């Protein structure tokens, strides 16, 4: 399929675009993929609707962005271990990803992109919010930018302590490691700077500082990144697929559909060292 058939429809002022005019179960030529990739770089998160794809087809699409990351603790599907299922059952209280976060900052080279495909969605609710971390950085004062320029964050994730009730988590005995990343990250493809952080369960403190010293800065920035004008909200339908760029986006799964089941297939793409 040639690139001329794609239609790009932004869904909000800050970020997010729907891409229409493509069937992801069909082979994709390089020109079309390049246009999709450029749309992701331009809009930070992209969405497709009405797709009917198998885990293998989703995996083939994800591999266009790079090597696939295997989650260290969450097993994947039989036959396609690169794809793992996020299930929230009717009576589950908690949801995976229910805080504003950036995927897998608790690793040395956090994942570049995440692809989420909706298999089963509630009749209402279960939307996902996304925030543009470039805009968050660019709207800070020069004084604040100077203060943050050289700061690094300390990130970890204690899976045992997290209650992602719907997930089947393999045994974890070791204490989780800590990894540092720059608080202001430069995107390796666009060259733009973005605030790079997660919620307090992952981004614990600023390197070289105590929790108490770090919290006023991190707390302010957490609120700043998620200002409504930096966000978009995506309403899922069965067959919707999203791809977001973790180098410049935070996201949150809204937990507002108790009594209904939601099933998503997720793949993450390996990242690069953070700078
Ligand atoms: C996630 O944080 O990766 C899950 C997002 C969602 O389920 O909407």
mmCIF file of C-alpha atoms and ligand atoms in Angstrom:
data_model
loop_
_atom_site.group_PDB
_atom_site.id
_atom_site.type_symbol
_atom_site.label_atom_id
_atom_site.label_comp_id
_atom_site.label_asym_id
_atom_site.label_seq_id
_atom_site.Cartn_x
_atom_site.Cartn_y
_atom_site.Cartn_z
ATOM 1 C CA UNK A 1 0.000 0.000 0.000
ATOM 2 C CA UNK A 2 1.455 3.412 -0.958
ATOM 3 C CA UNK A 3 1.721 6.294 1.495
ATOM 4 C CA UNK A 4 -0.770 8.491 -0.363
ATOM 5 C CA UNK A 5 -3.689 6.541 1.057
ATOM 6 C CA UNK A 6 -2.894 7.383 4.685
ATOM 7 C CA UNK A 7 -4.996 10.008 6.401
ATOM 8 C CA UNK A 8 -3.564 11.638 9.555
ATOM 9 C CA UNK A 9 -6.091 13.161 11.988
ATOM 10 C CA UNK A 10 -4.707 14.863 15.129
ATOM 11 C CA UNK A 11 -6.969 14.211 18.141
ATOM 12 C CA UNK A 12 -5.849 17.024 20.465
ATOM 13 C CA UNK A 13 -3.763 20.196 20.510
ATOM 14 C CA UNK A 14 -0.857 18.701 22.433
ATOM 15 C CA UNK A 15 -0.273 15.249 20.956
ATOM 16 C CA UNK A 16 -1.904 12.214 19.415
ATOM 17 C CA UNK A 17 -3.041 11.441 15.856
ATOM 18 C CA UNK A 18 -5.249 8.780 14.349
ATOM 19 C CA UNK A 19 -4.002 7.180 11.159
ATOM 20 C CA UNK A 20 -6.674 5.971 8.759
ATOM 21 C CA UNK A 21 -6.476 4.157 5.460
ATOM 22 C CA UNK A 22 -4.340 1.170 6.364
ATOM 23 C CA UNK A 23 -4.921 -2.491 7.176
ATOM 24 C CA UNK A 24 -2.175 -3.617 9.555
ATOM 25 C CA UNK A 25 -2.736 -7.285 8.725
ATOM 26 C CA UNK A 26 -1.414 -6.618 5.204
ATOM 27 C CA UNK A 27 2.309 -6.430 4.324
ATOM 28 C CA UNK A 28 3.559 -2.831 4.559
ATOM 29 C CA UNK A 29 6.069 -1.232 2.200
ATOM 30 C CA UNK A 30 8.941 0.881 3.518
ATOM 31 C CA UNK A 31 7.513 4.173 2.248
ATOM 32 C CA UNK A 32 4.284 3.619 4.169
ATOM 33 C CA UNK A 33 6.155 2.584 7.302
ATOM 34 C CA UNK A 34 8.341 5.685 7.062
ATOM 35 C CA UNK A 35 5.251 7.891 6.944
ATOM 36 C CA UNK A 36 3.789 6.120 9.998
ATOM 37 C CA UNK A 37 7.099 6.442 11.819
ATOM 38 C CA UNK A 38 7.320 10.157 10.981
ATOM 39 C CA UNK A 39 3.742 10.608 12.246
ATOM 40 C CA UNK A 40 4.801 9.042 15.535
ATOM 41 C CA UNK A 41 7.794 11.406 15.771
ATOM 42 C CA UNK A 42 5.548 14.389 14.977
ATOM 43 C CA UNK A 43 2.572 13.479 17.200
ATOM 44 C CA UNK A 44 4.238 11.334 19.929
ATOM 45 C CA UNK A 45 1.366 8.803 20.038
ATOM 46 C CA UNK A 46 -0.527 7.346 17.078
ATOM 47 C CA UNK A 47 -3.749 5.361 16.878
ATOM 48 C CA UNK A 48 -5.314 2.982 14.367
ATOM 49 C CA UNK A 49 -8.921 1.800 14.494
ATOM 50 C CA UNK A 50 -10.804 -1.235 13.234
ATOM 51 C CA UNK A 51 -7.780 -3.521 12.955
ATOM 52 C CA UNK A 52 -8.121 -7.314 13.031
ATOM 53 C CA UNK A 53 -4.653 -8.674 13.663
ATOM 54 C CA UNK A 54 -3.171 -11.788 15.211
ATOM 55 C CA UNK A 55 -0.371 -11.604 17.810
ATOM 56 C CA UNK A 56 2.080 -12.565 15.037
ATOM 57 C CA UNK A 57 0.870 -9.707 12.825
ATOM 58 C CA UNK A 58 1.116 -7.268 15.736
ATOM 59 C CA UNK A 59 4.630 -8.537 16.381
ATOM 60 C CA UNK A 60 5.633 -8.071 12.736
ATOM 61 C CA UNK A 61 4.442 -4.445 12.877
ATOM 62 C CA UNK A 62 6.240 -3.797 16.182
ATOM 63 C CA UNK A 63 9.496 -5.178 14.751
ATOM 64 C CA UNK A 64 9.492 -2.383 12.161
ATOM 65 C CA UNK A 65 10.481 -0.071 15.049
ATOM 66 C CA UNK A 66 13.319 -2.229 16.383
ATOM 67 C CA UNK A 67 14.132 -5.276 18.480
ATOM 68 C CA UNK A 68 11.450 -6.446 20.865
ATOM 69 C CA UNK A 69 11.840 -6.190 24.615
ATOM 70 C CA UNK A 70 10.889 -9.222 26.715
ATOM 71 C CA UNK A 71 9.444 -8.217 30.072
ATOM 72 C CA UNK A 72 11.666 -9.598 32.863
ATOM 73 C CA UNK A 73 8.754 -10.639 35.102
ATOM 74 C CA UNK A 74 5.560 -10.851 33.053
ATOM 75 C CA UNK A 75 5.259 -13.913 30.781
ATOM 76 C CA UNK A 76 4.099 -13.483 27.195
ATOM 77 C CA UNK A 77 1.585 -15.451 25.142
ATOM 78 C CA UNK A 78 2.259 -19.063 24.178
ATOM 79 C CA UNK A 79 3.825 -19.009 20.719
ATOM 80 C CA UNK A 80 4.469 -15.233 20.771
ATOM 81 C CA UNK A 81 6.273 -14.537 24.087
ATOM 82 C CA UNK A 82 7.032 -10.979 22.892
ATOM 83 C CA UNK A 83 3.309 -10.172 23.265
ATOM 84 C CA UNK A 84 1.869 -10.038 26.746
ATOM 85 C CA UNK A 85 -1.722 -9.767 27.705
ATOM 86 C CA UNK A 86 -2.952 -7.097 30.092
ATOM 87 C CA UNK A 87 -6.188 -8.387 31.563
ATOM 88 C CA UNK A 88 -8.360 -6.552 34.054
ATOM 89 C CA UNK A 89 -11.180 -8.848 35.103
ATOM 90 C CA UNK A 90 -14.670 -7.817 36.156
ATOM 91 C CA UNK A 91 -13.829 -7.979 39.875
ATOM 92 C CA UNK A 92 -10.213 -6.733 39.781
ATOM 93 C CA UNK A 93 -9.648 -3.593 41.812
ATOM 94 C CA UNK A 94 -6.319 -2.451 40.406
ATOM 95 C CA UNK A 95 -5.190 -1.830 36.867
ATOM 96 C CA UNK A 96 -1.729 -2.044 35.347
ATOM 97 C CA UNK A 97 -0.496 1.429 34.471
ATOM 98 C CA UNK A 98 -2.968 3.323 36.634
ATOM 99 C CA UNK A 99 -0.432 6.054 37.509
ATOM 100 C CA UNK A 100 1.200 8.535 35.160
ATOM 101 C CA UNK A 101 4.378 6.818 34.014
ATOM 102 C CA UNK A 102 6.970 6.261 31.316
ATOM 103 C CA UNK A 103 7.480 2.605 30.432
ATOM 104 C CA UNK A 104 10.310 0.713 32.052
ATOM 105 C CA UNK A 105 12.434 3.525 33.401
ATOM 106 C CA UNK A 106 13.520 0.936 35.957
ATOM 107 C CA UNK A 107 15.920 -0.567 33.393
ATOM 108 C CA UNK A 108 19.264 0.614 32.041
ATOM 109 C CA UNK A 109 17.960 1.257 28.512
ATOM 110 C CA UNK A 110 14.204 1.829 28.848
ATOM 111 C CA UNK A 111 11.950 0.800 25.996
ATOM 112 C CA UNK A 112 11.611 3.187 23.072
ATOM 113 C CA UNK A 113 8.046 2.493 22.018
ATOM 114 C CA UNK A 114 5.010 0.625 23.320
ATOM 115 C CA UNK A 115 2.294 -0.890 21.136
ATOM 116 C CA UNK A 116 -1.077 -1.700 22.673
ATOM 117 C CA UNK A 117 -3.877 -3.519 20.836
ATOM 118 C CA UNK A 118 -7.418 -3.673 22.230
ATOM 119 C CA UNK A 119 -8.896 -7.190 22.238
ATOM 120 C CA UNK A 120 -11.823 -6.567 24.591
ATOM 121 C CA UNK A 121 -12.959 -3.229 25.981
ATOM 122 C CA UNK A 122 -15.659 -2.139 28.427
ATOM 123 C CA UNK A 123 -18.800 -0.468 27.019
ATOM 124 C CA UNK A 124 -17.633 2.766 28.644
ATOM 125 C CA UNK A 125 -14.483 3.805 30.474
ATOM 126 C CA UNK A 126 -11.007 2.261 30.276
ATOM 127 C CA UNK A 127 -9.606 5.152 28.222
ATOM 128 C CA UNK A 128 -5.888 5.931 28.267
ATOM 129 C CA UNK A 129 -4.427 9.402 28.849
ATOM 130 C CA UNK A 130 -1.166 10.543 27.263
ATOM 131 C CA UNK A 131 0.957 13.605 28.104
ATOM 132 C CA UNK A 132 3.474 15.416 25.915
ATOM 133 C CA UNK A 133 6.733 15.649 27.872
ATOM 134 C CA UNK A 134 8.366 17.870 25.220
ATOM 135 C CA UNK A 135 5.756 20.556 25.802
ATOM 136 C CA UNK A 136 6.148 20.144 29.531
ATOM 137 C CA UNK A 137 9.873 20.865 29.234
ATOM 138 C CA UNK A 138 9.569 23.640 26.665
ATOM 139 C CA UNK A 139 7.067 25.597 28.778
ATOM 140 C CA UNK A 140 9.323 25.756 31.849
ATOM 141 C CA UNK A 141 11.055 29.038 32.618
ATOM 142 C CA UNK A 142 14.690 29.477 31.582
ATOM 143 C CA UNK A 143 15.660 29.507 35.255
ATOM 144 C CA UNK A 144 13.962 26.174 35.868
ATOM 145 C CA UNK A 145 15.493 24.682 32.703
ATOM 146 C CA UNK A 146 18.959 25.749 33.904
ATOM 147 C CA UNK A 147 18.345 24.204 37.323
ATOM 148 C CA UNK A 148 17.197 20.876 35.843
ATOM 149 C CA UNK A 149 19.819 20.673 33.089
ATOM 150 C CA UNK A 150 22.298 18.362 34.790
ATOM 151 C CA UNK A 151 19.970 16.519 37.183
ATOM 152 C CA UNK A 152 19.525 12.767 37.042
ATOM 153 C CA UNK A 153 16.765 10.623 38.523
ATOM 154 C CA UNK A 154 17.028 7.317 40.385
ATOM 155 C CA UNK A 155 14.505 4.754 39.157
ATOM 156 C CA UNK A 156 13.492 1.340 40.405
ATOM 157 C CA UNK A 157 10.431 -0.878 40.510
ATOM 158 C CA UNK A 158 9.532 -3.329 43.217
ATOM 159 C CA UNK A 159 7.123 -5.619 41.406
ATOM 160 C CA UNK A 160 6.352 -7.494 44.627
ATOM 161 C CA UNK A 161 5.028 -4.345 46.215
ATOM 162 C CA UNK A 162 2.933 -3.340 43.231
ATOM 163 C CA UNK A 163 -0.535 -4.752 43.090
ATOM 164 C CA UNK A 164 -1.218 -5.200 39.416
ATOM 165 C CA UNK A 165 -3.907 -7.680 40.386
ATOM 166 C CA UNK A 166 -4.696 -8.870 36.896
ATOM 167 C CA UNK A 167 -1.138 -9.778 35.988
ATOM 168 C CA UNK A 168 0.556 -13.105 36.453
ATOM 169 C CA UNK A 169 3.980 -12.140 37.773
ATOM 170 C CA UNK A 170 6.825 -14.648 37.947
ATOM 171 C CA UNK A 171 8.781 -15.147 41.208
ATOM 172 C CA UNK A 172 11.089 -12.287 42.068
ATOM 173 C CA UNK A 173 13.466 -12.774 44.940
ATOM 174 C CA UNK A 174 16.224 -10.272 44.402
ATOM 175 C CA UNK A 175 16.026 -6.647 45.517
ATOM 176 C CA UNK A 176 15.271 -4.499 42.485
ATOM 177 C CA UNK A 177 18.227 -2.596 41.033
ATOM 178 C CA UNK A 178 18.283 1.202 40.694
ATOM 179 C CA UNK A 179 19.012 2.965 37.393
ATOM 180 C CA UNK A 180 19.802 6.614 36.764
ATOM 181 C CA UNK A 181 18.477 8.600 33.811
ATOM 182 C CA UNK A 182 18.701 12.290 32.870
ATOM 183 C CA UNK A 183 15.700 14.285 34.105
ATOM 184 C CA UNK A 184 15.813 16.202 30.817
ATOM 185 C CA UNK A 185 16.190 13.696 28.017
ATOM 186 C CA UNK A 186 17.236 14.529 24.470
ATOM 187 C CA UNK A 187 15.288 12.477 21.932
ATOM 188 C CA UNK A 188 17.818 10.647 19.780
ATOM 189 C CA UNK A 189 15.762 11.059 16.569
ATOM 190 C CA UNK A 190 14.122 14.490 16.872
ATOM 191 C CA UNK A 191 16.824 16.205 18.964
ATOM 192 C CA UNK A 192 14.085 17.777 21.132
ATOM 193 C CA UNK A 193 14.328 17.828 24.933
ATOM 194 C CA UNK A 194 11.629 16.313 27.121
ATOM 195 C CA UNK A 195 11.026 15.885 30.842
ATOM 196 C CA UNK A 196 11.786 12.246 31.516
ATOM 197 C CA UNK A 197 10.276 10.779 34.668
ATOM 198 C CA UNK A 198 7.596 8.495 36.126
ATOM 199 C CA UNK A 199 5.366 8.427 39.194
ATOM 200 C CA UNK A 200 6.894 8.138 42.676
ATOM 201 C CA UNK A 201 6.694 4.309 42.646
ATOM 202 C CA UNK A 202 9.397 4.310 39.946
ATOM 203 C CA UNK A 203 11.211 7.661 39.913
ATOM 204 C CA UNK A 204 12.269 7.637 43.553
ATOM 205 C CA UNK A 205 14.487 10.689 43.899
ATOM 206 C CA UNK A 206 17.081 12.909 42.280
ATOM 207 C CA UNK A 207 20.559 11.380 42.181
ATOM 208 C CA UNK A 208 22.756 12.617 45.019
ATOM 209 C CA UNK A 209 19.791 13.994 46.998
ATOM 210 C CA UNK A 210 17.493 12.685 49.716
ATOM 211 C CA UNK A 211 13.839 11.851 49.098
ATOM 212 C CA UNK A 212 12.835 14.957 51.074
ATOM 213 C CA UNK A 213 15.123 17.194 49.018
ATOM 214 C CA UNK A 214 13.956 15.673 45.731
ATOM 215 C CA UNK A 215 10.229 15.647 46.278
ATOM 216 C CA UNK A 216 9.463 19.379 45.906
ATOM 217 C CA UNK A 217 11.100 19.375 42.474
ATOM 218 C CA UNK A 218 9.742 16.019 41.289
ATOM 219 C CA UNK A 219 6.292 16.698 42.741
ATOM 220 C CA UNK A 220 6.089 20.024 40.921
ATOM 221 C CA UNK A 221 7.211 18.463 37.644
ATOM 222 C CA UNK A 222 4.749 15.544 37.938
ATOM 223 C CA UNK A 223 1.890 18.006 38.184
ATOM 224 C CA UNK A 224 3.319 20.170 35.428
ATOM 225 C CA UNK A 225 3.716 17.321 32.878
ATOM 226 C CA UNK A 226 0.097 16.258 33.290
ATOM 227 C CA UNK A 227 -1.503 19.675 32.892
ATOM 228 C CA UNK A 228 -4.656 19.114 30.797
ATOM 229 C CA UNK A 229 -3.357 21.215 27.906
ATOM 230 C CA UNK A 230 -0.379 18.835 27.507
ATOM 231 C CA UNK A 231 -2.580 15.718 27.283
ATOM 232 C CA UNK A 232 -4.870 13.747 25.019
ATOM 233 C CA UNK A 233 -7.355 11.013 25.855
ATOM 234 C CA UNK A 234 -7.972 7.944 23.705
ATOM 235 C CA UNK A 235 -11.275 6.082 23.695
ATOM 236 C CA UNK A 236 -10.576 2.457 22.824
ATOM 237 C CA UNK A 237 -12.736 0.245 20.636
ATOM 238 C CA UNK A 238 -12.082 -3.413 19.950
ATOM 239 C CA UNK A 239 -9.473 -3.461 17.205
ATOM 240 C CA UNK A 240 -7.887 -0.125 18.178
ATOM 241 C CA UNK A 241 -4.109 -0.081 18.259
ATOM 242 C CA UNK A 242 -1.865 2.602 19.785
ATOM 243 C CA UNK A 243 1.875 3.177 19.505
ATOM 244 C CA UNK A 244 3.518 5.699 21.822
ATOM 245 C CA UNK A 245 7.035 7.050 22.073
ATOM 246 C CA UNK A 246 8.299 6.620 25.626
ATOM 247 C CA UNK A 247 11.131 9.099 25.008
ATOM 248 C CA UNK A 248 8.641 11.974 25.083
ATOM 249 C CA UNK A 249 5.308 10.646 26.417
ATOM 250 C CA UNK A 250 3.834 9.709 29.787
ATOM 251 C CA UNK A 251 0.591 7.751 29.982
ATOM 252 C CA UNK A 252 -2.044 6.545 32.425
ATOM 253 C CA UNK A 253 -4.703 3.818 32.148
ATOM 254 C CA UNK A 254 -7.960 5.128 33.665
ATOM 255 C CA UNK A 255 -9.423 2.668 36.151
ATOM 256 C CA UNK A 256 -13.127 3.514 35.841
ATOM 257 C CA UNK A 257 -14.880 0.398 34.517
ATOM 258 C CA UNK A 258 -15.414 -1.888 37.489
ATOM 259 C CA UNK A 259 -17.627 -4.849 36.556
ATOM 260 C CA UNK A 260 -16.263 -5.115 33.007
ATOM 261 C CA UNK A 261 -13.371 -6.995 31.479
ATOM 262 C CA UNK A 262 -10.643 -5.265 29.477
ATOM 263 C CA UNK A 263 -8.018 -7.251 27.529
ATOM 264 C CA UNK A 264 -5.090 -5.656 25.721
ATOM 265 C CA UNK A 265 -2.073 -7.099 23.885
ATOM 266 C CA UNK A 266 1.115 -5.190 24.556
ATOM 267 C CA UNK A 267 4.537 -5.218 22.889
ATOM 268 C CA UNK A 268 7.489 -2.990 23.766
ATOM 269 C CA UNK A 269 10.439 -2.087 21.533
ATOM 270 C CA UNK A 270 13.984 -1.937 22.921
ATOM 271 C CA UNK A 271 15.405 1.509 23.523
ATOM 272 C CA UNK A 272 18.825 3.138 23.522
ATOM 273 C CA UNK A 273 20.996 4.636 26.289
ATOM 274 C CA UNK A 274 19.346 7.787 27.662
ATOM 275 C CA UNK A 275 21.107 11.107 27.125
HETATM 276 C C1 LIG B 1 0.249 0.547 30.141
HETATM 277 O O1 LIG B 1 0.555 1.319 31.032
HETATM 278 O O2 LIG B 1 1.083 0.095 29.367
HETATM 279 C C2 LIG B 1 -1.190 0.133 29.956
HETATM 280 C C3 LIG B 1 -2.023 1.229 29.393
HETATM 281 C C4 LIG B 1 -3.449 0.806 29.233
HETATM 282 O O3 LIG B 1 -3.799 -0.338 29.541
HETATM 283 O O4 LIG B 1 -4.239 1.627 28.787
#
